[in-house]
Short mmCIF file of C-alpha atoms and ligand atoms in Angstrom, two decimals:
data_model
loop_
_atom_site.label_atom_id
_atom_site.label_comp_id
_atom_site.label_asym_id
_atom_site.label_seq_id
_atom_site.Cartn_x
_atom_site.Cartn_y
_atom_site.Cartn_z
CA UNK B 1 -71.55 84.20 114.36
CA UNK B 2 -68.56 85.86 112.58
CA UNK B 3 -68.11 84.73 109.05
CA UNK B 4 -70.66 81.10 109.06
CA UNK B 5 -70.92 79.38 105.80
CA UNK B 6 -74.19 77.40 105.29
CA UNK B 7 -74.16 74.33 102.64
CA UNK B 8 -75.70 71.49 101.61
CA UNK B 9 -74.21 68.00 102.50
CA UNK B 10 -76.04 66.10 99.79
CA UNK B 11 -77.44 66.06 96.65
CA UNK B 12 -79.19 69.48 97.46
CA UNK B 13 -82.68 70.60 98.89
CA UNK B 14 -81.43 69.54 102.06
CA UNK B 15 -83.58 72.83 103.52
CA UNK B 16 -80.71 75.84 103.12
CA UNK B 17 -83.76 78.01 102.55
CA UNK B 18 -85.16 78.08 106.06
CA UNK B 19 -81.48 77.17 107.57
CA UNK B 20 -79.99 80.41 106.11
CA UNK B 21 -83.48 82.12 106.95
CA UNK B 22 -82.56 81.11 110.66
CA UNK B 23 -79.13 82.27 110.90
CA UNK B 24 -80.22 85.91 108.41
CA UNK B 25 -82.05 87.10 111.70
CA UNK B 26 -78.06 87.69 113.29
CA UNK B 27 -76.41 88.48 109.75
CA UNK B 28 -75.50 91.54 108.40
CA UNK B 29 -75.11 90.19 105.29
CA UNK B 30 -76.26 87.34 103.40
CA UNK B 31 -73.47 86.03 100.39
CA UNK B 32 -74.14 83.82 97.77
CA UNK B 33 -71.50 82.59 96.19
CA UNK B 34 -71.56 80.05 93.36
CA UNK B 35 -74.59 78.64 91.29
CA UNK B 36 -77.46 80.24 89.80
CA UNK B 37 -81.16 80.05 89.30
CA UNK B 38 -80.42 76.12 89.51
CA UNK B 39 -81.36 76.36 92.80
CA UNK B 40 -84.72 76.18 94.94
CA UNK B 41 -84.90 77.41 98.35
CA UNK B 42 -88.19 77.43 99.90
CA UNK B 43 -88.54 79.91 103.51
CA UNK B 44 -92.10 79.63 105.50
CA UNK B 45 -92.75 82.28 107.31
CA UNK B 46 -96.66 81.88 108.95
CA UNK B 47 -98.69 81.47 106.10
CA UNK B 48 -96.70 82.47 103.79
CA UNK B 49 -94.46 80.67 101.57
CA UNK B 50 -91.31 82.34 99.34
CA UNK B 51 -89.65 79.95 96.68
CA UNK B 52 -86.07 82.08 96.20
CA UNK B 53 -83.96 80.89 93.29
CA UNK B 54 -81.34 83.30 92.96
CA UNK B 55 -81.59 86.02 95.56
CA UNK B 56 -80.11 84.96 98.51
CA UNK B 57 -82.62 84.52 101.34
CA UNK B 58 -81.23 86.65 103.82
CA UNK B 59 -83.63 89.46 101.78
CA UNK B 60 -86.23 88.46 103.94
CA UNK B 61 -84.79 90.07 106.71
CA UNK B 62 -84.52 94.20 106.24
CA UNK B 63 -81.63 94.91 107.75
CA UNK B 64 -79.58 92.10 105.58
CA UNK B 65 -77.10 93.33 102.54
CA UNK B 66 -78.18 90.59 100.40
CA UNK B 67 -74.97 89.84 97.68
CA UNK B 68 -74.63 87.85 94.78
CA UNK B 69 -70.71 87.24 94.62
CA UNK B 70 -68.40 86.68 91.60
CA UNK B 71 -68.54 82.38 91.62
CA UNK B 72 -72.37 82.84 90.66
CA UNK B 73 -74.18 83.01 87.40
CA UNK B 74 -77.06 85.94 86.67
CA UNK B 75 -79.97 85.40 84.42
CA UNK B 76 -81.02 88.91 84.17
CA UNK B 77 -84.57 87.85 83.19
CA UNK B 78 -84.90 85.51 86.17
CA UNK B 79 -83.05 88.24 88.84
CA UNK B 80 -86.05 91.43 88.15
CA UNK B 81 -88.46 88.68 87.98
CA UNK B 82 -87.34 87.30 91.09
CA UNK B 83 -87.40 91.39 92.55
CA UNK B 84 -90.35 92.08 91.02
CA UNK B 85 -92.10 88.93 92.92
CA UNK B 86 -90.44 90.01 96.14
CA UNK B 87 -91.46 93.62 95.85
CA UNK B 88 -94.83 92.95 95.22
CA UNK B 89 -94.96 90.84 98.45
CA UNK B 90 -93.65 93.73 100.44
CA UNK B 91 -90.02 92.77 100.72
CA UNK B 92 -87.55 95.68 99.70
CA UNK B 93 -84.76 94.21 97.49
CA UNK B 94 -83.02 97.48 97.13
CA UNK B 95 -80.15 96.47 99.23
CA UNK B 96 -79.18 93.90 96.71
CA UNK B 97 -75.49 94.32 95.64
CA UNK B 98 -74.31 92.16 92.72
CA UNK B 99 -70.18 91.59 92.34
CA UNK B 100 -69.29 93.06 88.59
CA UNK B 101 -67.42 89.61 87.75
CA UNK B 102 -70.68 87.49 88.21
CA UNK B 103 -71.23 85.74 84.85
CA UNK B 104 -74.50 86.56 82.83
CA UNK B 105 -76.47 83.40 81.55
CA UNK B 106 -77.58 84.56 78.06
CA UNK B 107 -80.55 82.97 76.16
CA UNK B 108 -78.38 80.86 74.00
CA UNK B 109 -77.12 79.40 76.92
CA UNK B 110 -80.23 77.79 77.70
CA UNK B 111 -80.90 76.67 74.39
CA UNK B 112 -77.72 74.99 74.48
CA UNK B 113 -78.16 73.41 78.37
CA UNK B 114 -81.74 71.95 76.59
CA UNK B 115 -79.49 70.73 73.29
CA UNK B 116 -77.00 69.01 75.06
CA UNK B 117 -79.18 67.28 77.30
CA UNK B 118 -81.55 66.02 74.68
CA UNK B 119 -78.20 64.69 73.00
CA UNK B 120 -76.89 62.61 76.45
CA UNK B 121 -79.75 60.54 75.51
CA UNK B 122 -79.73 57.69 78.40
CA UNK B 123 -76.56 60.02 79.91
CA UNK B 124 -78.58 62.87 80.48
CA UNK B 125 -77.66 64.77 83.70
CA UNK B 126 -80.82 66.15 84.35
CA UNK B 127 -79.96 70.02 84.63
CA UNK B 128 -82.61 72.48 85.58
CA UNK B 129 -82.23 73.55 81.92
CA UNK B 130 -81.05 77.05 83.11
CA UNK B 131 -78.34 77.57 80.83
CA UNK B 132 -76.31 77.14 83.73
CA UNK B 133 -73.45 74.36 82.70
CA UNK B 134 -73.13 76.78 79.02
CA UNK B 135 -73.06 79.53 81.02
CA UNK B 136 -69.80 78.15 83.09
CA UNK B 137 -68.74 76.68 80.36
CA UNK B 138 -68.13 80.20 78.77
CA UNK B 139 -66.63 81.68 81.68
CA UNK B 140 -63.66 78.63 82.07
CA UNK B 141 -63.52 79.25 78.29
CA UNK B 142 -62.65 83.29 79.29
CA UNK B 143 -65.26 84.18 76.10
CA UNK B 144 -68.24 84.79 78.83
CA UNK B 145 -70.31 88.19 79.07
CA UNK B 146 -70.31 89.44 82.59
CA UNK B 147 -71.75 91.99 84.93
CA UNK B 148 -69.18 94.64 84.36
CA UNK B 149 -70.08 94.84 80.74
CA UNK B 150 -73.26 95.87 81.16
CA UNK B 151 -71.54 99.35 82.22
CA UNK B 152 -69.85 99.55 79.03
CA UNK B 153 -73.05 98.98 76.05
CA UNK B 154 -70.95 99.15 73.28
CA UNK B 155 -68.38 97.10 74.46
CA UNK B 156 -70.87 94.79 75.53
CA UNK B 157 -72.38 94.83 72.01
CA UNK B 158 -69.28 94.25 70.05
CA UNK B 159 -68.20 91.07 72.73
CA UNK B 160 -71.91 89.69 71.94
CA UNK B 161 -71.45 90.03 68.55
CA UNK B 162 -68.84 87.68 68.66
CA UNK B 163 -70.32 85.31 71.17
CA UNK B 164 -73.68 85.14 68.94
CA UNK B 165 -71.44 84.18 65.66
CA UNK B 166 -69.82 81.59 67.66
CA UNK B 167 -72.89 79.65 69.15
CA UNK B 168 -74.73 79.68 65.99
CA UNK B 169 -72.00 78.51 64.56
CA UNK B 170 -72.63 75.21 66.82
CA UNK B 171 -76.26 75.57 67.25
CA UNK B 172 -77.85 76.26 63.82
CA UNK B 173 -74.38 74.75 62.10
CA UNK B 174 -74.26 71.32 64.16
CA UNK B 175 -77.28 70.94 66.00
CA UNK B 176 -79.68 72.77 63.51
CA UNK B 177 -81.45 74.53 66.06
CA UNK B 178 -82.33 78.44 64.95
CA UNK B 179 -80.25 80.97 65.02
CA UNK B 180 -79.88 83.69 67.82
CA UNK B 181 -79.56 87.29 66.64
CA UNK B 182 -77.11 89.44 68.28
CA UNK B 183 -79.16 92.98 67.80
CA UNK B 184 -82.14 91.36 69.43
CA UNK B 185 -80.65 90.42 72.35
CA UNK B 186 -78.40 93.27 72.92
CA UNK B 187 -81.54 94.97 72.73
CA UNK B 188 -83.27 93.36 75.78
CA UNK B 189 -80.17 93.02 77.69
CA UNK B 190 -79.39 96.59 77.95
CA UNK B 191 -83.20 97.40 78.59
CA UNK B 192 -82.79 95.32 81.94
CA UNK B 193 -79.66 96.88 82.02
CA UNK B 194 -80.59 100.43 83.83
CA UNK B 195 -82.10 98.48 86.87
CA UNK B 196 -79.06 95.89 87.50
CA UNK B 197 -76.32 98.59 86.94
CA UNK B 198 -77.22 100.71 90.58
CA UNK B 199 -76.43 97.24 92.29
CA UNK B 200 -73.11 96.50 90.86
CA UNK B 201 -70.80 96.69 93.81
CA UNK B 202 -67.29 95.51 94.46
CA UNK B 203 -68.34 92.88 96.83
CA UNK B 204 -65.20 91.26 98.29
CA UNK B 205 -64.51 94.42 99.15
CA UNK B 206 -67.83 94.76 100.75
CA UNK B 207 -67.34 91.95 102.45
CA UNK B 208 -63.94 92.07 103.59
CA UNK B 209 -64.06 95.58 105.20
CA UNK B 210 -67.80 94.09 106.89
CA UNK B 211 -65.45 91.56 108.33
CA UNK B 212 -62.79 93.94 109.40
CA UNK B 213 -65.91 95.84 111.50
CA UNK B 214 -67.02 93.02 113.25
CA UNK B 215 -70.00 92.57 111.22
CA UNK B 216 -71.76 88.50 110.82
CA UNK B 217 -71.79 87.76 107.36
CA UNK B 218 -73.63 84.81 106.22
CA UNK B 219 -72.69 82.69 103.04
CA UNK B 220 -75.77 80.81 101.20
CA UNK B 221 -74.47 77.79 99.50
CA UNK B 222 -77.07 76.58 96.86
CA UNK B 223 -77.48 72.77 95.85
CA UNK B 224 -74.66 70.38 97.78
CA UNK B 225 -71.55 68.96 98.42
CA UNK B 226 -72.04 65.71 96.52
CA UNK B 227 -72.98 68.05 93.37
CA UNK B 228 -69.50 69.74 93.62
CA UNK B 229 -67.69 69.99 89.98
CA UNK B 230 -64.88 68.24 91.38
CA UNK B 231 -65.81 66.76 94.56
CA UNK B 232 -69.28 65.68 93.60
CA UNK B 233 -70.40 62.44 91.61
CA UNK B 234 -68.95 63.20 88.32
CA UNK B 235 -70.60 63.79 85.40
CA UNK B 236 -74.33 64.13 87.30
CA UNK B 237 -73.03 67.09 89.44
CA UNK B 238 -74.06 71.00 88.77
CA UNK B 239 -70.84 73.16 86.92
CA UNK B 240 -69.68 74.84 90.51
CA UNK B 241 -68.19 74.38 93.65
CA UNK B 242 -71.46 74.75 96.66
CA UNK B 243 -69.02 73.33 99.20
CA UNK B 244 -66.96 75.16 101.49
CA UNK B 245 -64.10 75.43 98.89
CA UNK B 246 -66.54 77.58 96.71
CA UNK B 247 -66.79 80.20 99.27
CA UNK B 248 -63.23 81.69 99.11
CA UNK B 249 -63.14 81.90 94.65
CA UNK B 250 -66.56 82.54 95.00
CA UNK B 251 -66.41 85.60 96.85
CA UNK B 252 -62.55 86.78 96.95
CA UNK B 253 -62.38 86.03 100.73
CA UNK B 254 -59.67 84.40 102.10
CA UNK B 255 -60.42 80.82 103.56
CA UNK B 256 -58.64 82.05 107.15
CA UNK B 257 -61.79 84.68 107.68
CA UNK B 258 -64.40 81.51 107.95
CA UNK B 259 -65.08 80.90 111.60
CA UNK B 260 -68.13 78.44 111.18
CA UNK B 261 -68.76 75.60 108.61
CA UNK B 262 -72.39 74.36 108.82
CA UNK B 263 -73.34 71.24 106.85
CA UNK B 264 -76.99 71.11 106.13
CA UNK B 265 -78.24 67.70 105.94
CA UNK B 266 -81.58 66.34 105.91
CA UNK B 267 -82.38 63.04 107.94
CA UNK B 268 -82.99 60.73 105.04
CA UNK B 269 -81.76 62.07 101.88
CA UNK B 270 -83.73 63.29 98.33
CA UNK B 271 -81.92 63.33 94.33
CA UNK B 272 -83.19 65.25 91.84
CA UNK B 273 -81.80 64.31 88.16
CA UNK B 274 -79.76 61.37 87.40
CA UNK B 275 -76.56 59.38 88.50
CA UNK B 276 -76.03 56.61 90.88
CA UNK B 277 -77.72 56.69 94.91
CA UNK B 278 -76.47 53.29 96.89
CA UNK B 279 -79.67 54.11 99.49
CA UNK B 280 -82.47 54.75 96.66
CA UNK B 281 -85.86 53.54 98.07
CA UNK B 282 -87.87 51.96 95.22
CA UNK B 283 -90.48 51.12 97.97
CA UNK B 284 -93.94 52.07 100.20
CA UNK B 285 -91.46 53.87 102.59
CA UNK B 286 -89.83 56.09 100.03
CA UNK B 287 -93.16 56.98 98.57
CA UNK B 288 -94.35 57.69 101.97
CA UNK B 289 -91.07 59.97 102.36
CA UNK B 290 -91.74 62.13 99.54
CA UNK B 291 -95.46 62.44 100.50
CA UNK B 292 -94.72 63.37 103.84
CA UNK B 293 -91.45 65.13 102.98
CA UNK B 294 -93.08 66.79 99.98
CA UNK B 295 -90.31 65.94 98.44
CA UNK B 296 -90.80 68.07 94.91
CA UNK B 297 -88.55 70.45 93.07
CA UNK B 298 -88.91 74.02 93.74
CA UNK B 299 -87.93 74.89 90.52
CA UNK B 300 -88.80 72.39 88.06
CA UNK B 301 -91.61 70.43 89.72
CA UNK B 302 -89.84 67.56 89.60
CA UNK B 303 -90.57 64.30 92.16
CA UNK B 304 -87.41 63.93 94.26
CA UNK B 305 -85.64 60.40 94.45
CA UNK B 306 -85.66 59.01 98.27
CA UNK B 307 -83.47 57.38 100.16
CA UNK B 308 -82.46 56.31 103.49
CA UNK B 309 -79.77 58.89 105.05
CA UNK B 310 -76.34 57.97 103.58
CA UNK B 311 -73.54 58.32 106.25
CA UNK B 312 -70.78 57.55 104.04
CA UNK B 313 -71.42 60.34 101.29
CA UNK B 314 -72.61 62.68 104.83
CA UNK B 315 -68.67 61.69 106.49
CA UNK B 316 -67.31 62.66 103.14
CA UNK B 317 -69.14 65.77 103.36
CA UNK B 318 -67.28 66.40 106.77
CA UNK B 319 -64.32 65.49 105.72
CA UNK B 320 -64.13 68.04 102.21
CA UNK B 321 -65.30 70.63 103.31
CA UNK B 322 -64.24 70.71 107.26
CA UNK B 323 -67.94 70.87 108.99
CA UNK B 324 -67.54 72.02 112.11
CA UNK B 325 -71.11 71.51 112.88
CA UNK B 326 -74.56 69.87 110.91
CA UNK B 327 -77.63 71.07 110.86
CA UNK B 328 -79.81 68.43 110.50
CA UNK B 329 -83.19 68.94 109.33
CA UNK B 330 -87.10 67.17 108.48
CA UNK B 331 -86.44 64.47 111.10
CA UNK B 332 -90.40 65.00 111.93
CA UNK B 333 -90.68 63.25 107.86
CA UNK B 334 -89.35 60.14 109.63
CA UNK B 335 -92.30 59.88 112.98
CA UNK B 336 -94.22 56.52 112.13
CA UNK B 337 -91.45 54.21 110.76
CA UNK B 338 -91.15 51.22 112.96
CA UNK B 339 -87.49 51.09 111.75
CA UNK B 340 -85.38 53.54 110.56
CA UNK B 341 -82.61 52.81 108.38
CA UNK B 342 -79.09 54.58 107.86
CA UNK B 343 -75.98 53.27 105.97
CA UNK B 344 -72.93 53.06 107.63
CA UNK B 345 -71.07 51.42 105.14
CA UNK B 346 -70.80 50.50 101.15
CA UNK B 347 -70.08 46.53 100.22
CA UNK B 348 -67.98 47.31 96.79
CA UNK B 349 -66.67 44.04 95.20
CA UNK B 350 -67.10 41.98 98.52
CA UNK B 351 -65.05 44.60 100.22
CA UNK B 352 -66.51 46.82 103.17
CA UNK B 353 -65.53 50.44 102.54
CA UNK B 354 -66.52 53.70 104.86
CA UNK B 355 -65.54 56.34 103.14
CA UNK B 356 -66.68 57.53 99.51
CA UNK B 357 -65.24 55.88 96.68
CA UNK B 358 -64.01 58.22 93.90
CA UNK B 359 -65.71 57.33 90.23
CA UNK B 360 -69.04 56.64 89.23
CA UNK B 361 -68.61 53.46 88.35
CA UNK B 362 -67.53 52.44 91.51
CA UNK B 363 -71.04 54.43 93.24
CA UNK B 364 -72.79 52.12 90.81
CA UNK B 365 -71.62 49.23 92.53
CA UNK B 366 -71.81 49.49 96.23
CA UNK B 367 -74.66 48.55 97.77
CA UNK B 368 -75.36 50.29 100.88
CA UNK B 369 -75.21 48.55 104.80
CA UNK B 370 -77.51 49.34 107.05
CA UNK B 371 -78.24 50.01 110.84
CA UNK B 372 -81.51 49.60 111.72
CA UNK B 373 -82.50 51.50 114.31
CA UNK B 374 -85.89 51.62 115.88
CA UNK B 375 -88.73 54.21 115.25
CA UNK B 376 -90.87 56.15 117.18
CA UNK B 377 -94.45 57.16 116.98
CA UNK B 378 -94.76 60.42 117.93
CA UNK B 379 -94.97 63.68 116.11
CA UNK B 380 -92.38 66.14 116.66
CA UNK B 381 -93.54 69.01 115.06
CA UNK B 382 -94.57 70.82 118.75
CA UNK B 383 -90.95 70.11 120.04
CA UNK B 384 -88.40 72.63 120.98
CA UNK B 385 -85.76 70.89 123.86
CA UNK B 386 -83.72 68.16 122.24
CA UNK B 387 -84.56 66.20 125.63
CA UNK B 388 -88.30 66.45 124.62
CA UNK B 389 -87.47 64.20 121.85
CA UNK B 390 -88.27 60.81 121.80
CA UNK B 391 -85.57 58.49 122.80
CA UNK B 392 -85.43 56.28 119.57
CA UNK B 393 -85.32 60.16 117.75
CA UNK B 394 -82.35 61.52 120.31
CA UNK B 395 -80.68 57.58 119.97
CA UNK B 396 -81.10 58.12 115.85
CA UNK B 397 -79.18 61.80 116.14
CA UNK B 398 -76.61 60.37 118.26
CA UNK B 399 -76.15 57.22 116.25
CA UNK B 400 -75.48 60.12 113.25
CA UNK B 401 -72.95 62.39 115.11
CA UNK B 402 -70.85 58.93 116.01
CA UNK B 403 -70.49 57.67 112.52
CA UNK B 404 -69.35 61.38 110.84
CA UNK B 405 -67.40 62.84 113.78
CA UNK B 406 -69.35 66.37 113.53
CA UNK B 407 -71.92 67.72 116.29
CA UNK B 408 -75.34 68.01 115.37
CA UNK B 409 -76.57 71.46 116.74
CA UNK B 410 -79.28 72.24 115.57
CA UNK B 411 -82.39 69.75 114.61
CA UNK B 412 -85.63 71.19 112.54
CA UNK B 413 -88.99 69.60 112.90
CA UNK B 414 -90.67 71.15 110.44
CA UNK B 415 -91.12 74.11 107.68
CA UNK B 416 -91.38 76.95 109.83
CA UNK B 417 -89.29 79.00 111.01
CA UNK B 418 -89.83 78.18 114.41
CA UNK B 419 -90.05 74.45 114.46
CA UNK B 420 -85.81 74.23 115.53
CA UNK B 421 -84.35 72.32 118.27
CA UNK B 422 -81.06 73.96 119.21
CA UNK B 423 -78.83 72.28 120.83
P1 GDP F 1 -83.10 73.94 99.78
O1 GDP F 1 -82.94 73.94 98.30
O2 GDP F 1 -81.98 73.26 100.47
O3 GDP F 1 -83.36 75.32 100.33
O4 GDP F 1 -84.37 73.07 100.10
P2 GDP F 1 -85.80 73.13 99.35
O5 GDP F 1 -86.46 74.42 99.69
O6 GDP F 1 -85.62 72.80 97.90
O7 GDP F 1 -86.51 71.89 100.02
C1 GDP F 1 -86.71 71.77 101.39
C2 GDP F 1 -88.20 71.63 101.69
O8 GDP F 1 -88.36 71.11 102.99
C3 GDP F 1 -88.97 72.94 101.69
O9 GDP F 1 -90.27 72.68 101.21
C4 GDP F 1 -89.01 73.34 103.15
O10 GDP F 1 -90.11 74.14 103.50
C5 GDP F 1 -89.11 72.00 103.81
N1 GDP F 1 -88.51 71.90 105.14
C6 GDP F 1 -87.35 72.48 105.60
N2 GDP F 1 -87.07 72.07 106.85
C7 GDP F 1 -88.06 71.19 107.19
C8 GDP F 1 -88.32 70.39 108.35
O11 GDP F 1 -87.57 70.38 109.33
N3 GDP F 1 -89.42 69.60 108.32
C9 GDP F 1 -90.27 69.57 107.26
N4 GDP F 1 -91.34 68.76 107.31
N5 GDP F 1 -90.07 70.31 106.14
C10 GDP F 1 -88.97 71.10 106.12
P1 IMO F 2 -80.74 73.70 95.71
O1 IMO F 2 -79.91 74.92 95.95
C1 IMO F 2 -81.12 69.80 93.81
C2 IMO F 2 -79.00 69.20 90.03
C3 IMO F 2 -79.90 68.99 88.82
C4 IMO F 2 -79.02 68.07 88.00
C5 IMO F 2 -77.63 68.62 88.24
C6 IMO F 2 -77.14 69.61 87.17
O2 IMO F 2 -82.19 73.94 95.72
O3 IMO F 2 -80.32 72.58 96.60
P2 IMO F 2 -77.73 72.11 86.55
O4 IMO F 2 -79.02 72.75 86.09
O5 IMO F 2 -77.16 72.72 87.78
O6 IMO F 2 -76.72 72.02 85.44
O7 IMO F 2 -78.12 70.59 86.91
O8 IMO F 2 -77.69 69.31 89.49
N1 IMO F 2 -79.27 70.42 90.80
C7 IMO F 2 -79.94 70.44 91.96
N2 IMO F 2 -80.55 69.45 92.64
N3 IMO F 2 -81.12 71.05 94.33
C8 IMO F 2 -80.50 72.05 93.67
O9 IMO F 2 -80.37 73.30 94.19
C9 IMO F 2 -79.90 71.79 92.41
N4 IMO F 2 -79.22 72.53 91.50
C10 IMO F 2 -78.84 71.68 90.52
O10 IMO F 2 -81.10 68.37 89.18
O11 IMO F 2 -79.05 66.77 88.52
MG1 MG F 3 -83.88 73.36 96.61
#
């Protein structure tokens, strides 16, 4: 497995949980590298079921070095809650090893992320309210708080000090919210502070030498390629790069150690939050999708839009971040369809385009083209041999694989961990 890099190739929640759960059981260690507590990863494992939103999921497995590398952003709050839930559920999270130059989200941070939204009015991105754009936000700025300072308490103190001043400045001076004091949370931070400090680890380094051994190191992308900062749909995207250009700046790891690029895709396709989605089902079927898909945030609840799978945003995702293979997963959510539908193709001002068009306002106005391929009946849950599959199911997987020019190798048909067709 070498150095495999696991993604999403949507608009997240494509099923990374369980996909990085399957490839943990070879890795030595399990990265992730950009995001936060954003995310929502979901691994059943018999009858029980762990929602993960920060640690990466290869704890589950206890020989894994889980790592949360530089590109990320810590809550402190959310990371020993997220320990403290694991721990009492029997799974050791000792081994976690946190990279000093991870950013911390602070609490004014998510009183900003809730601010600005409410502000966007009928813009509104619809974050997770984590303080995690704020939190970026401060580190492209260079006035963020990170890791490292929690070594250093006064230092720490006097750099919070400053950072307080400023945001009340904006917050209680502009916005009129209350003020944050300074002492208060300096306080709480360095109370959390004697059980993060331990883990603080340089973790390219970690990595790197790993590498140089021979070891398989796994790296847990969180939401997906079509939220990218740069590459994603502009402004309704998360503040990082999840793709497979996050992976090197997230983790100081050169882009020639990455032997395997997995694209996790699901076989219809779910938004969460705003912004423009050319195959959005208003309809019976989507409803029926997010029933059957139980298609609802991990973190926030939140119903999930639906929408036929979307092969021009999925050959984009091939194309920016170089999949060498797709893992395509839920395509038991689509038994019982007498058609199923995938887009091949945008119509955008009476032109027929195939690959992605840059700008929002140009997503806004293509409307998708279809295939229509035919359905089948049968549940697939019990399958395990890709030639067990029904033929309209194998013909659907093909039809995929032609249009994006990547192999699909491995196919889940349901939640657990073994329900996987490999191919
Ligand atoms: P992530 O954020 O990409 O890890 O995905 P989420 O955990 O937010 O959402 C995926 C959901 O789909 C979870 O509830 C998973 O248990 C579930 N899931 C994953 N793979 C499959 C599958 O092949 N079939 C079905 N029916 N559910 C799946
Ligand atoms: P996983 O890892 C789905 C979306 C939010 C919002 C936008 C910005 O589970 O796939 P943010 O709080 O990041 O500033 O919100 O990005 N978003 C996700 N959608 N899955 C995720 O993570 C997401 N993380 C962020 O809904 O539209
Ligand atoms: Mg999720």
């Amino acid at each position: 497995m070498g150095a495999t890099v696991v993604f999403g190739a949507q608009w997240g929640d494509e099923g990374k949980g369980r996909v990085t759960d399957y490839f943990s059981e070879q890795a030595d260690i399990v990265v992730r590298y950009a995001g936060g507590n954003n995310a929502g990863h979901t691994i059943i494992i018999g009858k029980e079921r762990f929602a993960l939103s920060l640690i990466p999921s290869g704890v589950m497995y206890p020989g894994v070095t889980p790592v949360i590398a530089a590109g990320c952003v810590v809550d402190p709050e959310v990371l020993l809650a997220e320990m403290d839930m694991l721990e009492s559920r029997g799974v050791e999270t000792g081994r976690l090893r946190i990279s000093p130059a991870t950013h911390l989200i602070m609490p004014y941070h998510r009183a900003l992320d809730e601010v600005l939204e409410t502000r966007r009015g009928a813009l509104r991105i619809g974050t997770t309210k984590k303080g995690i754009g704020p939190a970026y936000q401060d580190k492209i700025a260079r006035s963020g708080l990170r890791m490292i300072d929690l070594l250093d308490p006064a230092g720490f103190l006097a750099k919070l000090e400053t950072a307080v001043a400023d945001k009340n400045v904006v917050l209680q001076g502009a916005y009129g919210s209350p003020p944050f004091r300074a002492d208060a949370i300096g306080e709480h931070y360095l109370a959390m502070a004697h059980r993060i400090t331990p883990l603080i680890t340089d973790t390219s380094l970690l990595i790197h030498r790993a590498l140089v051994d021979g070891a398989n190191v796994l790296f847990e992308g969180a939401q997906g390629t079509l939220l990218d900062i740069d590459h994603g749909t502009y402004p309704f995207v998360t503040s990082s790069s999840p793709g497979a250009g996050g992976v090197t700046s997230g983790t100081g790891i050169g882009p020639k150690a990455l032997d395997e690029i997995v694209g996790v895709s699901k076989a219809y396709i779910t938004r969460v939050g705003t912004g423009p989605f050319p195959t959005e089902l208003f309809d019976a079927v989507g409803d029926r999708l997010v029933d059957v898909g139980g298609e609802y945030g991990v973190v926030t609840g939140r119903r999930r839009r639906p929408g036929w799978l979307d092969l021009v945003a999925l050959r984009y995702a091939v194309r920016v971040n170089s999949l060498t293979a797709i893992f395509l997963t839920k395509l038991d959510v689509l038994s019982g369809l007498d058609v199923v539908k995938a887009a091949h193709s945008y119509r955008l001002h009476g032109e027929v385009i195939t690959e992605f068009p840059p700008g929002i306002a140009n997503l806004e106005a293509s409307e998708a083209v279809y295939t229509e391929l035919p359905g089948w009946e049968e549940d697939l849950g019990e399958v395990r041999r890709y030639s067990d599959l029904p033929g309209n199911a194998r013909s659907y997987v093909e039809f995929i694989e032609d249009q994006v020019g990547a192999p699909i190798r491995w196919i889940s048909v349901g939640p657990e961990r073994q329900q996987l067709i490999e191919r």
